Amino acid sequence: MAIENDVESSRSISADDVKALRFYLRDDMRTPRTVQGRRILPSTTPPPEVIERLAPGVDPAHLRATLARHLVRFRLSGGLASEDLWLWWDATGLTSDPVSVTRIAEEAGVTRRTVERRLDAVDASIALILTVKRPLFANTAGDPLRATNLLALRAEAVGAIEPERDAAAVDAFAVRTLPHEAPQIRSASLPRDKDKRYRDSWRVPSRLLTMAGQPPLRPSRPIAGTGLTLTNDPHDALRQLTEAYAAGRANLYEFLLLQADRAIPDIHVAGPLVRLALLEIAYAITRDAENIVALRYARAWEAEAAALRSPGERDLAVLRARAGQAHICQIFGWLDSANELYRSAAQVAVTGEFGHHRRAAMIALHDVLGQIALTETLLGRRRETAMVVLDRMARVADGLAGVIEVEFTLARRRFEVEFGFSTSKHTLSPLPVGRAHDRSLLRAQDEFFAVAAVHPSANRLLAAADLGMAWAIRERDQEAGKAHFARFTHVSEHIGSFANLSYRMQSRIRSAVGLLPDLAELPEVPGLAGPWRGPGQVPSTATGLLVYPRPGR
């Protein structure tokens, strides 16, 4: 009996144990870490006794990520509300600095003692969860310094209590430690205290280690200053967001996304499929704006989809979500990481069990192959590699007859590949590529513009006008450039616009004025403003093929 009691005592976790764990993780998050090469050195924060029973020898960053996932998964068994769990993580620190109890109290309009009592209650609930269901802790994670983790941490900064400070810390760390992988993000205002930014940057390694462990996605913070009526019903919140996106009502996106994000914080509210539907549409909205936050949603989308029991729904969601992560890496200039992720997504399409979702998976694979071909072109590698990918893309398209987007995408990627490999990226002028390549380029050009005209929609017509402008610049044809600008303007004003495409067109025109002086007379491109396009959250340069000439190189 004594032995049984000792075993039970060793398994039992008390509220005081959890409080000690909370303070340990908080202190570690505030402790600087050193990086040697590609390795982050171990934590120097002394662990409390509970660590020896719970996770002996486990780095606090790995413990933090695993514990966060475990608590989201089993929070109901401890009677925990989502907001209470995330209050605990705010005070502890998950992917950003811990928030002081005093500040939490000020923002909530309550006393410090009220917050402390609430944290004590959460400690007790977590103790119950950990006693009944112990997580498996281990020092297992991918390379914390890989580009995707750095970009994901930069995305996390957007939702932090002090977003500018968190973003500045990540940027300072990247510039100092990984200068060739620093995020290419349009700058926002920086905190004035350079010493504080420098000190903050030394705490970034702990956050990167945690990010490598795939922590759960934190719900958006409370919405303030709006006169619109909130709904707490998850199905209604998702419906409102979906309908606004389908109708292109961009002025409602930000509010409705924040509303749905808080109404559906995890799978426990309305089930995994509703939660995944939210993550997918949240990704789509922020991706269209080329906002770095899209990476947060794509990573959570894949991680949560991997837990689905239905192989078809699981593998299709993983395929789309992984391709989404690749796309965000691509638009922020990390082309090698994008290529790696796209190829990994293509492998999922080949090996996945899709069942009656097979056709949807093939449509997704077709798009992924097109992105691989484009990424190879942007990297300036071998044309033959891109052409092999296009051939495979065409074979997939043969089995998807009647899908308009498939026909358009295939024609577009063929033109972009031929265009990219026949044009100098430094002078935006034709390269001597030989007659066969020239003939292939002209065929691809004719096919693309013909398909875009047959299947008109805002995004297709805008893409055609954008590539038409790029071609006019290549050929130094000022009249054609003005004509494509007029088409772009007409579509934006009468059918619909996308802020990222408008920014690309504007960037093309401004960068090409030295090549085509008459372009300076054109007015500003319409549709430049849009939700989620704030500084510090979007690429520092326009994305796309052959946007900026680089003369003299």
Coordinates of C-alpha atoms in Angstrom, one line a residue:
M1 CA 0.0 0.0 0.0
A2 CA 2.8 2.4 0.8
I3 CA 4.4 1.7 -2.5
E4 CA 1.1 2.4 -4.3
N5 CA 0.7 5.7 -2.4
D6 CA 4.2 6.7 -3.4
V7 CA 3.5 6.0 -7.1
E8 CA 0.3 7.9 -6.9
S9 CA 2.0 10.8 -5.2
S10 CA 4.7 10.9 -7.9
R11 CA 2.0 11.1 -10.6
S12 CA -0.2 13.7 -8.8
I13 CA 0.3 17.3 -9.9
S14 CA -0.9 20.1 -7.5
A15 CA -1.9 23.6 -8.2
D16 CA 1.3 24.8 -6.5
D17 CA 3.2 22.6 -8.9
V18 CA 1.5 24.3 -11.8
K19 CA 2.2 27.7 -10.3
A20 CA 5.9 26.8 -10.0
L21 CA 5.8 25.6 -13.6
R22 CA 4.2 28.9 -14.7
F23 CA 6.8 31.0 -13.1
Y24 CA 9.6 28.8 -14.5
L25 CA 8.3 29.1 -18.1
R26 CA 7.8 32.8 -17.6
D27 CA 11.3 33.4 -16.3
D28 CA 12.8 31.2 -19.0
M29 CA 11.0 33.3 -21.7
R30 CA 12.6 36.4 -20.3
T31 CA 16.1 34.9 -20.2
P32 CA 18.5 35.5 -23.1
R33 CA 19.7 32.5 -25.1
T34 CA 22.9 32.2 -27.2
V35 CA 23.1 30.8 -30.7
Q36 CA 26.1 29.0 -32.0
G37 CA 25.9 28.3 -35.8
R38 CA 22.5 26.6 -36.3
R39 CA 22.2 25.6 -32.7
I40 CA 20.4 27.3 -29.8
L41 CA 22.2 26.7 -26.6
P42 CA 20.3 25.2 -23.6
S43 CA 18.4 27.2 -21.1
T44 CA 20.1 28.5 -18.0
T45 CA 16.9 28.9 -16.0
P46 CA 16.9 26.6 -12.9
P47 CA 13.9 24.2 -13.1
P48 CA 11.6 23.6 -10.1
E49 CA 11.1 20.2 -8.5
V50 CA 7.9 19.5 -10.5
I51 CA 10.0 19.4 -13.8
E52 CA 11.8 16.3 -12.6
R53 CA 8.4 14.5 -12.3
L54 CA 6.8 16.0 -15.3
A55 CA 9.5 16.5 -18.0
P56 CA 13.0 15.7 -16.8
G57 CA 15.7 16.9 -19.1
V58 CA 13.3 18.6 -21.5
D59 CA 14.1 22.1 -22.7
P60 CA 11.5 24.6 -21.4
A61 CA 10.8 25.7 -25.0
H62 CA 9.9 22.2 -26.1
L63 CA 7.9 21.8 -22.9
R64 CA 6.1 25.0 -23.6
A65 CA 4.9 24.0 -27.1
T66 CA 3.9 20.5 -26.1
L67 CA 2.1 21.6 -23.0
A68 CA 0.2 24.3 -25.0
R69 CA -1.1 21.7 -27.5
H70 CA -2.0 19.3 -24.7
L71 CA -4.0 21.9 -22.7
V72 CA -6.0 23.0 -25.8
R73 CA -6.8 19.3 -26.6
F74 CA -7.9 18.4 -23.0
R75 CA -9.0 21.7 -21.6
L76 CA -12.6 20.5 -21.2
S77 CA -11.5 17.7 -18.8
G78 CA -10.2 20.4 -16.5
G79 CA -13.3 22.6 -16.9
L80 CA -11.2 25.3 -18.6
A81 CA -12.7 28.0 -20.8
S82 CA -10.6 29.0 -23.8
E83 CA -10.2 32.6 -22.6
D84 CA -8.9 31.3 -19.2
L85 CA -6.3 29.1 -20.8
W86 CA -5.0 31.9 -23.0
L87 CA -4.9 34.2 -20.0
W88 CA -2.6 31.7 -18.4
W89 CA -0.4 31.7 -21.5
D90 CA -0.4 35.5 -21.7
A91 CA 1.0 35.6 -18.1
T92 CA 3.4 32.7 -18.9
G93 CA 4.6 33.6 -22.4
L94 CA 4.2 31.2 -25.3
T95 CA 5.6 32.9 -28.4
S96 CA 6.2 36.4 -27.1
D97 CA 7.2 38.0 -23.8
P98 CA 5.0 37.3 -20.8
V99 CA 2.4 40.0 -20.0
S100 CA 2.6 41.3 -16.5
V101 CA -0.4 40.7 -14.2
T102 CA -0.6 44.4 -13.7
R103 CA -1.0 45.1 -17.4
I104 CA -3.5 42.3 -17.8
A105 CA -5.6 43.8 -15.0
E106 CA -5.4 47.3 -16.5
E107 CA -6.6 46.1 -19.9
A108 CA -9.4 44.0 -18.4
G109 CA -10.5 46.8 -16.1
V110 CA -10.1 44.7 -12.9
T111 CA -7.8 44.6 -10.0
R112 CA -4.5 42.8 -9.9
R113 CA -5.8 40.5 -7.2
T114 CA -8.7 39.5 -9.4
V115 CA -6.3 38.4 -12.1
E116 CA -4.1 36.5 -9.6
R117 CA -7.1 34.6 -8.2
R118 CA -8.2 33.8 -11.8
L119 CA -4.7 32.5 -12.6
D120 CA -4.7 30.4 -9.4
A121 CA -8.0 28.8 -10.5
V122 CA -6.5 28.0 -13.9
D123 CA -3.4 26.5 -12.1
A124 CA -5.8 24.1 -10.3
S125 CA -7.6 23.1 -13.5
I126 CA -4.3 22.5 -15.3
A127 CA -3.1 20.4 -12.3
L128 CA -6.2 18.2 -12.8
I129 CA -5.6 17.8 -16.5
L130 CA -1.9 16.9 -16.0
T131 CA -2.7 14.4 -13.2
V132 CA -5.3 12.6 -15.3
K133 CA -3.7 12.8 -18.7
R134 CA 0.1 13.3 -18.7
P135 CA 1.5 14.6 -22.0
L136 CA 4.6 13.0 -23.6
F137 CA 7.4 15.5 -23.5
A138 CA 10.5 15.2 -25.6
N139 CA 13.3 17.4 -27.1
T140 CA 12.0 16.7 -30.6
A141 CA 11.5 19.5 -33.2
G142 CA 12.8 20.5 -36.5
D143 CA 15.5 23.1 -37.1
P144 CA 14.3 26.1 -35.1
L145 CA 16.3 28.5 -37.2
R146 CA 14.7 27.4 -40.5
A147 CA 13.1 30.2 -42.5
T148 CA 9.5 29.0 -41.9
N149 CA 9.9 29.2 -38.1
L150 CA 11.4 32.6 -38.3
L151 CA 8.6 33.9 -40.6
A152 CA 6.0 32.2 -38.4
L153 CA 7.3 33.9 -35.3
R154 CA 7.3 37.2 -37.2
A155 CA 3.6 36.5 -38.0
E156 CA 2.9 35.8 -34.3
A157 CA 4.2 39.3 -33.5
V158 CA 1.1 40.8 -35.2
G159 CA -1.2 39.4 -32.5
A160 CA 1.1 40.2 -29.6
I161 CA 0.2 42.7 -26.8
E162 CA 3.1 44.9 -28.2
P163 CA 3.2 44.0 -31.9
E164 CA 5.8 46.6 -32.9
R165 CA 8.1 45.6 -30.1
D166 CA 7.8 41.9 -30.8
A167 CA 8.3 42.4 -34.6
A168 CA 11.4 44.6 -34.0
A169 CA 12.9 41.9 -31.8
V170 CA 12.5 39.2 -34.4
D171 CA 13.8 41.5 -37.2
A172 CA 16.9 42.5 -35.1
F173 CA 17.6 38.8 -34.3
A174 CA 17.3 37.8 -37.9
V175 CA 19.6 40.6 -39.2
R176 CA 22.2 39.7 -36.6
T177 CA 22.0 35.9 -36.7
L178 CA 20.5 35.0 -40.1
P179 CA 21.2 38.0 -42.4
H180 CA 20.3 36.1 -45.5
E181 CA 17.0 34.9 -44.1
A182 CA 15.7 38.1 -42.6
P183 CA 12.0 38.7 -43.4
Q184 CA 11.4 40.9 -46.4
I185 CA 8.6 43.0 -44.8
R186 CA 7.6 46.5 -45.5
S187 CA 8.8 48.3 -42.4
A188 CA 6.5 49.7 -39.7
S189 CA 7.5 52.3 -37.1
L190 CA 10.1 50.9 -34.7
P191 CA 10.3 51.3 -31.0
R192 CA 12.6 54.3 -30.3
D193 CA 14.7 52.5 -27.7
K194 CA 17.5 50.7 -29.7
D195 CA 18.9 49.2 -26.6
K196 CA 15.5 47.6 -25.7
R197 CA 15.3 46.2 -29.2
Y198 CA 18.7 44.7 -28.9
R199 CA 17.9 43.2 -25.5
D200 CA 14.6 41.8 -26.7
S201 CA 16.3 40.1 -29.7
W202 CA 18.3 37.9 -27.3
R203 CA 15.1 36.4 -26.1
V204 CA 14.0 35.4 -29.6
P205 CA 15.8 32.0 -29.6
S206 CA 13.5 30.7 -26.9
R207 CA 10.5 31.7 -29.0
L208 CA 11.9 30.1 -32.1
L209 CA 12.5 26.8 -30.2
T210 CA 8.8 27.0 -29.1
M211 CA 7.7 27.8 -32.6
A212 CA 9.5 24.8 -34.0
G213 CA 7.4 22.6 -31.7
Q214 CA 4.2 23.8 -33.4
P215 CA 2.3 25.5 -30.6
P216 CA -1.4 26.0 -31.1
L217 CA -2.8 29.2 -32.6
R218 CA -3.8 31.9 -30.1
P219 CA -7.3 33.3 -30.8
S220 CA -7.4 37.0 -31.7
R221 CA -7.5 39.5 -28.9
P222 CA -10.9 41.2 -28.0
I223 CA -12.4 43.6 -30.5
A224 CA -12.7 47.1 -29.3
G225 CA -14.1 50.3 -30.7
T226 CA -16.7 48.8 -33.0
G227 CA -20.4 49.6 -33.3
L228 CA -21.3 46.3 -35.0
T229 CA -23.2 43.6 -33.2
L230 CA -21.1 40.6 -32.2
T231 CA -22.4 37.1 -32.4
N232 CA -21.1 34.4 -30.1
D233 CA -22.6 31.6 -32.1
P234 CA -19.8 29.8 -34.0
H235 CA -21.9 28.7 -37.0
D236 CA -23.4 32.2 -37.4
A237 CA -19.9 33.8 -37.1
L238 CA -18.5 31.4 -39.8
R239 CA -21.5 32.0 -42.0
Q240 CA -21.1 35.8 -41.9
L241 CA -17.4 35.6 -42.7
T242 CA -18.0 33.1 -45.5
E243 CA -20.7 35.1 -47.1
A244 CA -18.7 38.4 -46.9
Y245 CA -15.7 36.6 -48.6
A246 CA -17.8 35.1 -51.3
A247 CA -19.3 38.6 -52.0
G248 CA -15.9 40.3 -52.0
R249 CA -17.0 42.7 -49.1
A250 CA -13.4 43.5 -48.1
N251 CA -14.5 46.3 -45.8
L252 CA -16.0 43.6 -43.5
Y253 CA -13.2 41.1 -43.5
E254 CA -11.2 42.3 -40.6
F255 CA -14.0 42.6 -38.2
L256 CA -15.8 39.4 -39.2
L257 CA -12.5 37.4 -39.1
L258 CA -11.7 38.6 -35.6
Q259 CA -15.3 37.8 -34.5
A260 CA -15.2 34.3 -35.9
D261 CA -11.7 33.7 -34.6
R262 CA -12.9 34.4 -31.1
A263 CA -16.2 32.5 -31.5
I264 CA -14.3 29.4 -32.7
P265 CA -11.1 29.3 -30.7
D266 CA -10.6 25.5 -31.0
I267 CA -12.3 22.3 -32.0
H268 CA -14.3 22.0 -28.7
V269 CA -16.8 24.8 -29.6
A270 CA -18.3 23.4 -32.8
G271 CA -16.2 20.4 -33.8
P272 CA -13.1 20.0 -36.0
L273 CA -14.7 20.6 -39.4
V274 CA -16.1 24.0 -38.4
R275 CA -12.7 24.9 -36.9
L276 CA -10.9 23.9 -40.1
A277 CA -13.3 25.8 -42.2
L278 CA -12.5 28.9 -40.2
L279 CA -8.7 28.4 -40.6
E280 CA -9.1 27.8 -44.3
I281 CA -11.1 31.0 -45.0
A282 CA -8.9 33.0 -42.6
Y283 CA -5.9 31.9 -44.6
A284 CA -7.6 32.8 -47.9
I285 CA -8.5 36.3 -46.8
T286 CA -5.1 37.1 -45.3
R287 CA -3.3 35.4 -48.3
D288 CA -5.2 37.6 -50.8
A289 CA -3.8 40.6 -48.9
E290 CA -0.3 39.0 -48.8
N291 CA -0.4 39.5 -45.1
I292 CA 2.2 37.5 -43.0
V293 CA -0.6 36.5 -40.6
A294 CA -1.7 34.0 -43.3
L295 CA 1.2 31.8 -42.3
R296 CA -0.2 31.5 -38.8
Y297 CA -3.5 30.2 -40.1
A298 CA -1.9 27.9 -42.7
R299 CA 0.3 26.2 -40.0
A300 CA -2.6 25.8 -37.6
W301 CA -4.7 24.5 -40.5
E302 CA -2.2 21.7 -41.3
A303 CA -1.5 20.9 -37.6
E304 CA -5.2 20.6 -36.7
A305 CA -6.1 18.8 -39.9
A306 CA -3.5 16.1 -39.2
A307 CA -5.6 15.0 -36.3
L308 CA -8.7 14.2 -38.4
R309 CA -9.9 10.6 -38.4
S310 CA -11.2 10.6 -42.0
P311 CA -8.2 10.1 -44.3
G312 CA -9.8 11.9 -47.3
E313 CA -10.6 15.1 -45.4
R314 CA -7.3 14.9 -43.5
D315 CA -5.0 14.5 -46.4
L316 CA -6.8 17.1 -48.6
A317 CA -6.6 19.7 -45.8
V318 CA -2.9 18.9 -45.2
L319 CA -2.2 19.2 -48.9
R320 CA -3.9 22.6 -49.2
A321 CA -2.5 24.0 -45.9
R322 CA 1.1 23.0 -46.7
A323 CA 0.8 24.6 -50.1
G324 CA -0.5 27.7 -48.4
Q325 CA 2.6 27.8 -46.2
A326 CA 4.7 27.5 -49.3
H327 CA 2.9 30.4 -51.0
I328 CA 3.5 32.7 -48.0
C329 CA 7.2 31.8 -48.1
Q330 CA 7.2 32.5 -51.8
I331 CA 5.7 36.0 -51.6
F332 CA 8.1 37.0 -48.8
G333 CA 11.0 36.1 -51.0
W334 CA 12.1 32.8 -49.3
L335 CA 12.0 30.8 -52.6
D336 CA 14.0 27.8 -51.5
S337 CA 11.8 27.2 -48.5
A338 CA 8.7 27.7 -50.8
N339 CA 10.1 25.2 -53.3
E340 CA 10.7 22.6 -50.5
L341 CA 7.2 23.0 -49.1
Y342 CA 5.5 22.9 -52.5
R343 CA 7.3 19.7 -53.4
S344 CA 6.4 18.3 -50.0
A345 CA 2.7 19.2 -50.7
A346 CA 3.0 17.4 -54.1
Q347 CA 4.2 14.3 -52.3
V348 CA 1.1 14.4 -50.1
A349 CA -1.0 14.5 -53.3
V350 CA 0.7 11.4 -54.6
T351 CA 0.6 9.3 -51.4
G352 CA -2.6 10.6 -49.7
E353 CA -5.8 8.6 -49.3
F354 CA -8.4 11.0 -50.7
G355 CA -11.4 8.8 -51.4
H356 CA -14.2 10.8 -52.9
H357 CA -12.0 13.9 -52.4
R358 CA -9.7 12.7 -55.2
R359 CA -10.8 15.3 -57.8
A360 CA -10.3 18.2 -55.3
A361 CA -6.9 16.8 -54.5
M362 CA -5.9 16.7 -58.2
I363 CA -7.0 20.3 -58.6
A364 CA -4.9 21.2 -55.6
L365 CA -1.9 19.2 -57.0
H366 CA -2.3 21.0 -60.4
D367 CA -2.0 24.4 -58.7
V368 CA 1.0 23.2 -56.6
L369 CA 2.8 22.0 -59.7
G370 CA 2.2 25.3 -61.3
Q371 CA 3.7 27.1 -58.3
I372 CA 6.7 24.8 -58.4
A373 CA 7.3 25.7 -62.1
L374 CA 6.9 29.4 -61.2
T375 CA 9.3 29.2 -58.2
E376 CA 11.9 27.5 -60.4
T377 CA 11.5 30.4 -62.8
L378 CA 11.8 33.0 -60.1
L379 CA 14.9 31.2 -58.8
G380 CA 16.4 31.4 -62.3
R381 CA 17.4 27.8 -62.4
R382 CA 17.2 25.4 -65.4
R383 CA 14.3 25.9 -67.8
E384 CA 14.3 22.2 -68.4
T385 CA 13.3 21.5 -64.8
A386 CA 10.3 23.9 -65.0
M387 CA 9.2 22.4 -68.3
V388 CA 9.2 18.9 -66.9
V389 CA 6.9 20.2 -64.1
L390 CA 4.7 21.8 -66.6
D391 CA 4.4 18.5 -68.6
R392 CA 3.3 16.8 -65.4
M393 CA 0.9 19.7 -64.7
A394 CA -0.6 19.2 -68.2
R395 CA -1.2 15.5 -67.6
V396 CA -3.0 16.3 -64.4
A397 CA -5.1 18.9 -66.3
D398 CA -6.1 16.2 -68.8
G399 CA -8.1 14.5 -66.1
L400 CA -9.8 17.7 -65.0
A401 CA -11.6 18.7 -68.2
G402 CA -14.1 21.5 -67.7
V403 CA -12.5 23.2 -64.7
I404 CA -12.0 26.8 -65.8
E405 CA -9.4 27.6 -63.2
V406 CA -7.3 24.6 -64.2
E407 CA -7.3 25.7 -67.9
F408 CA -6.4 29.3 -67.0
T409 CA -3.7 28.3 -64.5
L410 CA -1.9 26.0 -66.9
A411 CA -1.9 28.6 -69.7
R412 CA -0.7 31.2 -67.2
R413 CA 2.2 29.1 -65.8
R414 CA 3.3 28.1 -69.3
F415 CA 3.5 31.8 -70.3
E416 CA 5.3 32.8 -67.1
V417 CA 7.9 30.1 -67.4
E418 CA 8.7 30.9 -71.1
F419 CA 8.6 34.6 -70.4
G420 CA 10.8 34.4 -67.3
F421 CA 13.5 32.3 -69.0
S422 CA 13.6 34.4 -72.1
T423 CA 13.9 37.8 -70.4
S424 CA 16.8 39.4 -68.5
K425 CA 15.7 40.1 -64.9
H426 CA 18.3 42.9 -64.8
T427 CA 17.2 44.9 -67.8
L428 CA 13.7 43.4 -68.5
S429 CA 14.7 43.0 -72.1
P430 CA 14.7 39.9 -74.4
L431 CA 17.5 37.3 -74.1
P432 CA 19.0 35.5 -77.1
V433 CA 17.3 32.2 -76.5
G434 CA 17.0 30.7 -80.0
R435 CA 14.1 30.3 -82.5
A436 CA 12.5 27.2 -80.9
H437 CA 12.3 29.0 -77.5
D438 CA 10.9 32.1 -79.2
R439 CA 8.2 30.2 -81.0
S440 CA 7.3 28.4 -77.7
L441 CA 7.1 31.8 -75.9
L442 CA 4.8 33.3 -78.5
R443 CA 2.5 30.3 -78.5
A444 CA 2.3 30.4 -74.7
Q445 CA 1.6 34.1 -74.9
D446 CA -1.3 33.7 -77.4
E447 CA -2.8 30.8 -75.5
F448 CA -2.7 32.7 -72.1
F449 CA -4.4 35.9 -73.4
A450 CA -7.0 33.9 -75.3
V451 CA -7.9 31.8 -72.2
A452 CA -8.1 35.0 -70.0
A453 CA -10.5 36.6 -72.5
V454 CA -12.7 33.5 -72.7
H455 CA -13.1 33.0 -69.0
P456 CA -13.3 36.6 -67.6
S457 CA -13.3 37.2 -63.9
A458 CA -11.6 39.9 -61.8
N459 CA -8.6 38.0 -60.8
R460 CA -8.0 36.5 -64.3
L461 CA -8.4 39.8 -66.1
L462 CA -6.2 41.6 -63.6
A463 CA -3.5 38.9 -63.9
A464 CA -3.7 39.2 -67.7
A465 CA -3.4 43.0 -67.6
D466 CA -0.4 42.7 -65.2
L467 CA 1.5 40.3 -67.3
G468 CA 0.5 42.4 -70.4
M469 CA 2.2 45.3 -68.8
A470 CA 5.3 43.2 -68.0
W471 CA 5.4 42.2 -71.7
A472 CA 5.0 45.8 -72.9
I473 CA 7.9 46.8 -70.7
R474 CA 10.0 44.0 -72.1
E475 CA 9.2 45.1 -75.7
R476 CA 9.5 48.8 -74.8
D477 CA 6.0 49.3 -76.2
Q478 CA 4.6 52.4 -74.4
E479 CA 1.2 52.3 -76.2
A480 CA 0.6 48.7 -75.2
G481 CA 1.6 49.5 -71.7
K482 CA -1.0 52.3 -71.5
A483 CA -3.6 49.9 -73.0
H484 CA -3.0 47.3 -70.3
F485 CA -3.1 49.9 -67.6
A486 CA -6.5 51.0 -68.9
R487 CA -7.8 47.4 -68.8
F488 CA -6.5 47.0 -65.3
T489 CA -8.2 50.2 -64.2
H490 CA -11.4 49.3 -65.8
V491 CA -11.6 45.9 -64.1
S492 CA -10.6 47.3 -60.8
E493 CA -13.4 50.0 -60.9
H494 CA -16.2 47.9 -62.5
I495 CA -15.6 44.2 -61.5
G496 CA -13.4 44.0 -58.5
S497 CA -9.8 44.7 -57.3
F498 CA -7.2 43.1 -55.1
A499 CA -4.8 45.4 -53.2
N500 CA -1.8 43.1 -53.8
L501 CA -2.3 43.1 -57.6
S502 CA -2.7 46.8 -57.6
Y503 CA 0.5 47.2 -55.6
R504 CA 2.3 44.9 -58.1
M505 CA 1.0 47.0 -61.1
Q506 CA 2.0 50.2 -59.4
S507 CA 5.4 48.8 -58.7
R508 CA 5.9 47.7 -62.3
I509 CA 5.0 51.1 -63.6
R510 CA 7.2 53.0 -61.2
S511 CA 10.2 50.8 -61.7
A512 CA 9.9 50.9 -65.5
V513 CA 9.7 54.7 -65.9
G514 CA 13.4 54.8 -66.8
L515 CA 12.7 52.3 -69.6
L516 CA 9.3 53.7 -70.8
P517 CA 9.2 57.4 -69.8
D518 CA 5.6 57.9 -70.8
L519 CA 4.5 55.6 -68.0
A520 CA 5.2 58.5 -65.6
E521 CA 2.1 60.2 -67.0
L522 CA -0.2 57.4 -65.8
P523 CA -2.3 58.1 -62.7
E524 CA -2.1 56.0 -59.5
V525 CA -3.4 52.5 -59.8
P526 CA -6.8 52.1 -58.2
G527 CA -7.4 49.6 -55.4
L528 CA -4.1 50.1 -53.5
A529 CA -5.8 50.3 -50.1
G530 CA -7.2 47.2 -48.5
P531 CA -7.6 45.3 -45.3
W532 CA -4.6 43.6 -43.8
R533 CA -2.2 45.7 -45.9
G534 CA -0.6 47.6 -43.0
P535 CA 3.2 48.2 -42.8
G536 CA 5.1 45.5 -40.9
Q537 CA 2.7 42.8 -42.2
V538 CA 3.2 42.7 -46.0
P539 CA 6.2 42.1 -48.3
S540 CA 8.6 45.0 -48.6
T541 CA 8.5 44.6 -52.4
A542 CA 5.8 43.6 -54.8
T543 CA 5.7 39.9 -55.6
G544 CA 5.5 38.4 -59.1
L545 CA 7.5 37.8 -62.2
L546 CA 10.0 40.4 -63.5
V547 CA 8.6 43.4 -61.5
Y548 CA 11.8 45.3 -60.8
P549 CA 14.7 45.8 -63.3
R550 CA 18.2 45.6 -61.8
P551 CA 20.4 47.5 -64.3
G552 CA 24.2 47.4 -64.0
R553 CA 24.4 43.8 -62.7

